[in-house]
């Protein structure tokens, strides 16, 4: 003896069950959309950070290239200065050798003159 109200209660239960399934599905869809939005925002922030990092690295590359260029210029300048000093040093060494040779010759001449002068003094005493 099913009463119409009992049948109605059963179908109402089915409707409520379907309604709660729909609500659950809607809730899951809402969570899924929220997760998708959060993932998109996270991906966007990641791309922004990546772009910023790339820009920073590009700036750093430019600065390092400029510094490298300045260091190379400085290296070339110092190398040229070193070559000039080496050349001047070679000239000065050659002058030292020449001056030592002249000094040696002059010392020899003085010794010769002193020996002759001594011998001449001795000869003078004999006269």
Short mmCIF file of N, CA and C in Angstrom, two decimals:
data_model
loop_
_atom_site.label_atom_id
_atom_site.label_comp_id
_atom_site.label_asym_id
_atom_site.label_seq_id
_atom_site.Cartn_x
_atom_site.Cartn_y
_atom_site.Cartn_z
N UNK A 1 0.74 -1.11 0.00
CA UNK A 1 0.00 0.00 0.00
C UNK A 1 0.83 1.24 0.00
N UNK A 2 1.23 1.42 -1.13
CA UNK A 2 2.03 2.61 -1.36
C UNK A 2 1.13 3.79 -1.49
N UNK A 3 1.45 4.72 -0.77
CA UNK A 3 0.67 5.94 -0.84
C UNK A 3 1.30 6.89 -1.82
N UNK A 4 0.52 7.74 -2.39
CA UNK A 4 1.11 8.69 -3.32
C UNK A 4 2.16 9.55 -2.65
N UNK A 5 2.01 9.80 -1.38
CA UNK A 5 3.01 10.62 -0.71
C UNK A 5 4.32 9.84 -0.57
N UNK A 6 4.25 8.50 -0.39
CA UNK A 6 5.44 7.67 -0.30
C UNK A 6 6.18 7.64 -1.61
N UNK A 7 5.42 7.54 -2.69
CA UNK A 7 6.04 7.53 -4.00
C UNK A 7 6.69 8.87 -4.25
N UNK A 8 5.98 9.82 -3.81
CA UNK A 8 6.50 11.17 -4.00
C UNK A 8 7.76 11.36 -3.17
N UNK A 9 7.81 10.76 -2.01
CA UNK A 9 8.98 10.86 -1.15
C UNK A 9 10.15 10.17 -1.80
N UNK A 10 9.90 9.01 -2.42
CA UNK A 10 10.97 8.28 -3.10
C UNK A 10 11.52 9.05 -4.26
N UNK A 11 10.68 9.63 -5.08
CA UNK A 11 11.17 10.39 -6.22
C UNK A 11 11.79 11.68 -5.74
N UNK A 12 11.29 12.21 -4.66
CA UNK A 12 11.88 13.41 -4.08
C UNK A 12 13.28 13.09 -3.59
N UNK A 13 13.45 11.91 -3.05
CA UNK A 13 14.75 11.47 -2.58
C UNK A 13 15.70 11.34 -3.76
N UNK A 14 15.18 10.82 -4.88
CA UNK A 14 16.00 10.71 -6.08
C UNK A 14 16.35 12.10 -6.59
N UNK A 15 15.39 13.01 -6.55
CA UNK A 15 15.68 14.37 -6.99
C UNK A 15 16.69 15.02 -6.07
N UNK A 16 16.53 14.79 -4.76
CA UNK A 16 17.50 15.35 -3.81
C UNK A 16 18.87 14.74 -4.03
N UNK A 17 18.89 13.43 -4.31
CA UNK A 17 20.15 12.77 -4.56
C UNK A 17 20.77 13.35 -5.82
N UNK A 18 19.99 13.52 -6.87
CA UNK A 18 20.49 14.11 -8.09
C UNK A 18 20.90 15.54 -7.83
N UNK A 19 20.13 16.24 -7.03
CA UNK A 19 20.46 17.63 -6.71
C UNK A 19 21.77 17.72 -5.96
N UNK A 20 22.01 16.83 -5.02
CA UNK A 20 23.26 16.88 -4.27
C UNK A 20 24.41 16.43 -5.17
N UNK A 21 24.15 15.52 -6.10
CA UNK A 21 25.19 15.13 -7.06
C UNK A 21 25.52 16.32 -7.96
N UNK A 22 24.49 17.06 -8.35
CA UNK A 22 24.72 18.25 -9.18
C UNK A 22 25.49 19.30 -8.39
N UNK A 23 25.08 19.46 -7.12
CA UNK A 23 25.81 20.41 -6.28
C UNK A 23 27.26 19.99 -6.10
N UNK A 24 27.46 18.69 -5.86
CA UNK A 24 28.81 18.16 -5.72
C UNK A 24 29.61 18.37 -7.00
N UNK A 25 28.98 18.10 -8.13
CA UNK A 25 29.65 18.30 -9.42
C UNK A 25 29.95 19.77 -9.62
N UNK A 26 29.00 20.64 -9.24
CA UNK A 26 29.22 22.08 -9.37
C UNK A 26 30.37 22.52 -8.46
N UNK A 27 30.41 21.97 -7.26
CA UNK A 27 31.49 22.28 -6.32
C UNK A 27 32.83 21.81 -6.87
N UNK A 28 32.85 20.60 -7.43
CA UNK A 28 34.09 20.08 -8.04
C UNK A 28 34.51 20.92 -9.24
N UNK A 29 33.53 21.32 -10.05
CA UNK A 29 33.84 22.18 -11.20
C UNK A 29 34.40 23.52 -10.73
N UNK A 30 33.81 24.05 -9.66
CA UNK A 30 34.27 25.34 -9.13
C UNK A 30 35.70 25.20 -8.61
N UNK A 31 36.00 24.11 -7.88
CA UNK A 31 37.36 23.87 -7.38
C UNK A 31 38.33 23.68 -8.54
N UNK A 32 37.87 22.97 -9.57
CA UNK A 32 38.71 22.76 -10.75
C UNK A 32 39.03 24.08 -11.44
N UNK A 33 38.00 24.94 -11.59
CA UNK A 33 38.22 26.26 -12.20
C UNK A 33 39.17 27.10 -11.35
N UNK A 34 38.97 27.04 -10.02
CA UNK A 34 39.84 27.80 -9.12
C UNK A 34 41.28 27.30 -9.23
N UNK A 35 41.47 25.98 -9.27
CA UNK A 35 42.80 25.38 -9.42
C UNK A 35 43.41 25.79 -10.75
N UNK A 36 42.63 25.77 -11.82
CA UNK A 36 43.12 26.18 -13.13
C UNK A 36 43.56 27.64 -13.12
N UNK A 37 42.74 28.51 -12.47
CA UNK A 37 43.10 29.92 -12.39
C UNK A 37 44.38 30.11 -11.57
N UNK A 38 44.47 29.38 -10.46
CA UNK A 38 45.69 29.47 -9.65
C UNK A 38 46.90 28.97 -10.44
N UNK A 39 46.72 27.88 -11.17
CA UNK A 39 47.82 27.36 -11.99
C UNK A 39 48.22 28.35 -13.08
N UNK A 40 47.25 28.97 -13.70
CA UNK A 40 47.54 29.98 -14.74
C UNK A 40 48.29 31.16 -14.14
N UNK A 41 47.82 31.60 -12.96
CA UNK A 41 48.49 32.73 -12.30
C UNK A 41 49.91 32.35 -11.90
N UNK A 42 50.08 31.14 -11.39
CA UNK A 42 51.41 30.66 -11.03
C UNK A 42 52.31 30.58 -12.26
N UNK A 43 51.77 30.08 -13.36
CA UNK A 43 52.54 29.99 -14.61
C UNK A 43 52.90 31.38 -15.11
N UNK A 44 51.96 32.33 -14.99
CA UNK A 44 52.24 33.70 -15.41
C UNK A 44 53.36 34.31 -14.57
N UNK A 45 53.29 34.10 -13.24
CA UNK A 45 54.34 34.62 -12.36
C UNK A 45 55.68 33.98 -12.70
N UNK A 46 55.65 32.70 -13.00
CA UNK A 46 56.88 31.97 -13.40
C UNK A 46 57.46 32.57 -14.68
N UNK A 47 56.60 32.86 -15.66
CA UNK A 47 57.08 33.46 -16.91
C UNK A 47 57.65 34.85 -16.66
N UNK A 48 57.00 35.62 -15.77
CA UNK A 48 57.49 36.97 -15.44
C UNK A 48 58.86 36.87 -14.77
N UNK A 49 58.99 35.94 -13.81
CA UNK A 49 60.29 35.77 -13.14
C UNK A 49 61.36 35.34 -14.15
N UNK A 50 60.99 34.42 -15.03
CA UNK A 50 61.93 33.94 -16.05
C UNK A 50 62.35 35.09 -16.96
N UNK A 51 61.40 35.92 -17.38
CA UNK A 51 61.70 37.08 -18.24
C UNK A 51 62.61 38.06 -17.51
N UNK A 52 62.32 38.30 -16.22
CA UNK A 52 63.15 39.22 -15.42
C UNK A 52 64.56 38.66 -15.30
N UNK A 53 64.67 37.37 -15.02
CA UNK A 53 65.98 36.73 -14.91
C UNK A 53 66.74 36.84 -16.23
N UNK A 54 66.05 36.62 -17.34
CA UNK A 54 66.68 36.73 -18.66
C UNK A 54 67.17 38.16 -18.90
N UNK A 55 66.35 39.14 -18.55
CA UNK A 55 66.75 40.55 -18.71
C UNK A 55 67.96 40.86 -17.83
N UNK A 56 67.94 40.36 -16.58
CA UNK A 56 69.08 40.59 -15.69
C UNK A 56 70.35 39.96 -16.25
N UNK A 57 70.23 38.74 -16.76
CA UNK A 57 71.40 38.07 -17.33
C UNK A 57 71.90 38.78 -18.58
N UNK A 58 70.97 39.28 -19.39
CA UNK A 58 71.36 40.02 -20.59
C UNK A 58 72.11 41.30 -20.20
N UNK A 59 71.61 41.98 -19.18
CA UNK A 59 72.29 43.19 -18.68
C UNK A 59 73.68 42.83 -18.16
N UNK A 60 73.75 41.74 -17.41
CA UNK A 60 75.03 41.30 -16.86
C UNK A 60 76.01 40.94 -17.98
N UNK A 61 75.53 40.29 -19.03
CA UNK A 61 76.39 39.95 -20.18
C UNK A 61 76.96 41.23 -20.78
N UNK A 62 76.11 42.25 -20.95
CA UNK A 62 76.57 43.52 -21.50
C UNK A 62 77.64 44.16 -20.62
N UNK A 63 77.41 44.15 -19.32
CA UNK A 63 78.39 44.74 -18.40
C UNK A 63 79.69 43.96 -18.41
N UNK A 64 79.61 42.64 -18.43
CA UNK A 64 80.82 41.82 -18.45
C UNK A 64 81.59 41.99 -19.75
N UNK A 65 80.86 42.13 -20.86
CA UNK A 65 81.54 42.37 -22.15
C UNK A 65 82.27 43.71 -22.13
N UNK A 66 81.62 44.72 -21.55
CA UNK A 66 82.25 46.04 -21.46
C UNK A 66 83.49 45.96 -20.56
N UNK A 67 83.36 45.28 -19.43
CA UNK A 67 84.49 45.13 -18.51
C UNK A 67 85.61 44.35 -19.19
N UNK A 68 85.26 43.30 -19.92
CA UNK A 68 86.26 42.51 -20.63
C UNK A 68 86.99 43.36 -21.66
N UNK A 69 86.24 44.19 -22.37
CA UNK A 69 86.84 45.07 -23.38
C UNK A 69 87.82 46.05 -22.72
N UNK A 70 87.41 46.61 -21.58
CA UNK A 70 88.29 47.53 -20.87
C UNK A 70 89.54 46.82 -20.37
N UNK A 71 89.37 45.61 -19.86
CA UNK A 71 90.53 44.85 -19.39
C UNK A 71 91.47 44.50 -20.55
N UNK A 72 90.91 44.16 -21.70
CA UNK A 72 91.76 43.88 -22.87
C UNK A 72 92.52 45.12 -23.31
N UNK A 73 91.83 46.28 -23.33
CA UNK A 73 92.51 47.53 -23.68
C UNK A 73 93.64 47.81 -22.70
N UNK A 74 93.36 47.62 -21.42
CA UNK A 74 94.37 47.84 -20.38
C UNK A 74 95.53 46.87 -20.56
N UNK A 75 95.22 45.62 -20.87
CA UNK A 75 96.26 44.61 -21.10
C UNK A 75 97.14 45.00 -22.29
N UNK A 76 96.52 45.45 -23.38
CA UNK A 76 97.29 45.86 -24.56
C UNK A 76 98.19 47.06 -24.23
N UNK A 77 97.65 48.02 -23.48
CA UNK A 77 98.44 49.19 -23.09
C UNK A 77 99.64 48.77 -22.25
N UNK A 78 99.40 47.92 -21.26
CA UNK A 78 100.50 47.48 -20.38
C UNK A 78 101.51 46.66 -21.16
N UNK A 79 101.05 45.82 -22.09
CA UNK A 79 101.96 45.03 -22.90
C UNK A 79 102.85 45.95 -23.75
N UNK A 80 102.25 46.98 -24.33
CA UNK A 80 103.04 47.94 -25.13
C UNK A 80 104.04 48.68 -24.24
N UNK A 81 103.60 49.08 -23.05
CA UNK A 81 104.51 49.76 -22.12
C UNK A 81 105.66 48.83 -21.75
N UNK A 82 105.35 47.57 -21.52
CA UNK A 82 106.39 46.59 -21.18
C UNK A 82 107.40 46.46 -22.32
N UNK A 83 106.91 46.40 -23.55
CA UNK A 83 107.82 46.30 -24.70
C UNK A 83 108.71 47.53 -24.81
N UNK A 84 108.13 48.71 -24.56
CA UNK A 84 108.94 49.94 -24.60
C UNK A 84 110.02 49.92 -23.51
N UNK A 85 109.66 49.48 -22.31
CA UNK A 85 110.64 49.41 -21.21
C UNK A 85 111.71 48.38 -21.53
N UNK A 86 111.32 47.25 -22.10
CA UNK A 86 112.29 46.22 -22.48
C UNK A 86 113.27 46.78 -23.52
N UNK A 87 112.75 47.52 -24.50
CA UNK A 87 113.62 48.10 -25.53
C UNK A 87 114.58 49.11 -24.90
N UNK A 88 114.05 49.95 -24.03
CA UNK A 88 114.91 50.94 -23.35
C UNK A 88 115.94 50.23 -22.48
N UNK A 89 115.54 49.17 -21.83
CA UNK A 89 116.46 48.39 -21.00
C UNK A 89 117.58 47.79 -21.85
N UNK A 90 117.24 47.32 -23.04
CA UNK A 90 118.27 46.77 -23.94
C UNK A 90 119.26 47.85 -24.36
N UNK A 91 118.75 49.03 -24.66
CA UNK A 91 119.62 50.15 -25.03
C UNK A 91 120.55 50.49 -23.87
N UNK A 92 119.98 50.55 -22.66
CA UNK A 92 120.79 50.89 -21.48
C UNK A 92 121.85 49.82 -21.20
N UNK A 93 121.50 48.56 -21.40
CA UNK A 93 122.49 47.48 -21.22
C UNK A 93 123.63 47.62 -22.24
N UNK A 94 123.28 47.94 -23.48
CA UNK A 94 124.31 48.13 -24.51
C UNK A 94 125.20 49.33 -24.14
N UNK A 95 124.59 50.39 -23.60
CA UNK A 95 125.37 51.56 -23.18
C UNK A 95 126.30 51.21 -22.02
N UNK A 96 125.81 50.36 -21.11
CA UNK A 96 126.66 49.92 -19.99
C UNK A 96 127.88 49.19 -20.52
N UNK A 97 127.64 48.29 -21.48
CA UNK A 97 128.76 47.53 -22.06
C UNK A 97 129.74 48.48 -22.73
N UNK A 98 129.25 49.44 -23.50
CA UNK A 98 130.10 50.43 -24.17
C UNK A 98 130.87 51.27 -23.16
N UNK A 99 130.19 51.76 -22.13
CA UNK A 99 130.85 52.59 -21.13
C UNK A 99 131.88 51.80 -20.32
N UNK A 100 131.58 50.54 -20.02
CA UNK A 100 132.57 49.70 -19.33
C UNK A 100 133.81 49.50 -20.19
N UNK A 101 133.56 49.33 -21.49
CA UNK A 101 134.68 49.16 -22.42
C UNK A 101 135.53 50.42 -22.45
N UNK A 102 134.90 51.58 -22.52
CA UNK A 102 135.64 52.86 -22.52
C UNK A 102 136.40 53.05 -21.21
N UNK A 103 135.71 52.72 -20.11
CA UNK A 103 136.35 52.86 -18.80
C UNK A 103 137.57 51.96 -18.71
N UNK A 104 137.43 50.74 -19.20
CA UNK A 104 138.54 49.80 -19.18
C UNK A 104 139.71 50.34 -20.02
N UNK A 105 139.39 50.92 -21.17
CA UNK A 105 140.44 51.50 -22.02
C UNK A 105 141.11 52.67 -21.32
N UNK A 106 140.31 53.53 -20.70
CA UNK A 106 140.87 54.69 -20.00
C UNK A 106 141.73 54.26 -18.81
N UNK A 107 141.28 53.25 -18.09
CA UNK A 107 142.09 52.74 -16.97
C UNK A 107 143.41 52.21 -17.50
N UNK A 108 143.36 51.50 -18.61
CA UNK A 108 144.59 50.99 -19.21
C UNK A 108 145.53 52.13 -19.62
N UNK A 109 144.94 53.18 -20.21
CA UNK A 109 145.76 54.33 -20.63
C UNK A 109 146.38 55.00 -19.41
N UNK A 110 145.58 55.17 -18.34
CA UNK A 110 146.12 55.78 -17.12
C UNK A 110 147.24 54.94 -16.51
N UNK A 111 147.04 53.63 -16.50
CA UNK A 111 148.09 52.76 -15.97
C UNK A 111 149.35 52.88 -16.81
N UNK A 112 149.20 52.92 -18.10
CA UNK A 112 150.34 53.05 -19.00
C UNK A 112 151.06 54.37 -18.75
N UNK A 113 150.23 55.43 -18.61
CA UNK A 113 150.82 56.75 -18.37
C UNK A 113 151.50 56.81 -17.01
N UNK A 114 150.91 56.18 -16.02
CA UNK A 114 151.53 56.15 -14.69
C UNK A 114 152.83 55.35 -14.71
N UNK A 115 152.84 54.27 -15.45
CA UNK A 115 154.07 53.48 -15.54
C UNK A 115 155.14 54.26 -16.27
N UNK A 116 154.77 54.92 -17.33
CA UNK A 116 155.75 55.73 -18.07
C UNK A 116 156.19 56.91 -17.23
N UNK A 117 155.26 57.47 -16.51
CA UNK A 117 155.58 58.61 -15.66
C UNK A 117 156.53 58.18 -14.56
N UNK A 118 156.33 57.02 -13.99
CA UNK A 118 157.21 56.50 -12.94
C UNK A 118 158.57 56.20 -13.54
N UNK A 119 158.56 55.61 -14.69
CA UNK A 119 159.82 55.28 -15.34
C UNK A 119 160.54 56.57 -15.72
N UNK A 120 159.81 57.58 -16.14
CA UNK A 120 160.42 58.85 -16.50
C UNK A 120 161.00 59.54 -15.29
N UNK A 121 160.36 59.43 -14.16
CA UNK A 121 160.88 60.01 -12.92
C UNK A 121 162.17 59.30 -12.53
N UNK A 122 162.21 58.02 -12.73
CA UNK A 122 163.40 57.26 -12.39
C UNK A 122 164.53 57.66 -13.32
N UNK A 123 164.20 57.86 -14.56
CA UNK A 123 165.22 58.25 -15.51
C UNK A 123 165.71 59.65 -15.20
N UNK A 124 164.85 60.47 -14.69
CA UNK A 124 165.25 61.82 -14.38
C UNK A 124 166.26 61.83 -13.24
N UNK A 125 166.08 60.92 -12.33
CA UNK A 125 167.03 60.87 -11.23
C UNK A 125 168.39 60.41 -11.70
N UNK A 126 168.40 59.63 -12.79
CA UNK A 126 169.65 59.12 -13.29
C UNK A 126 170.38 60.17 -14.10
N UNK A 127 169.76 61.20 -14.50
CA UNK A 127 170.44 62.20 -15.30
C UNK A 127 171.16 63.13 -14.45
#
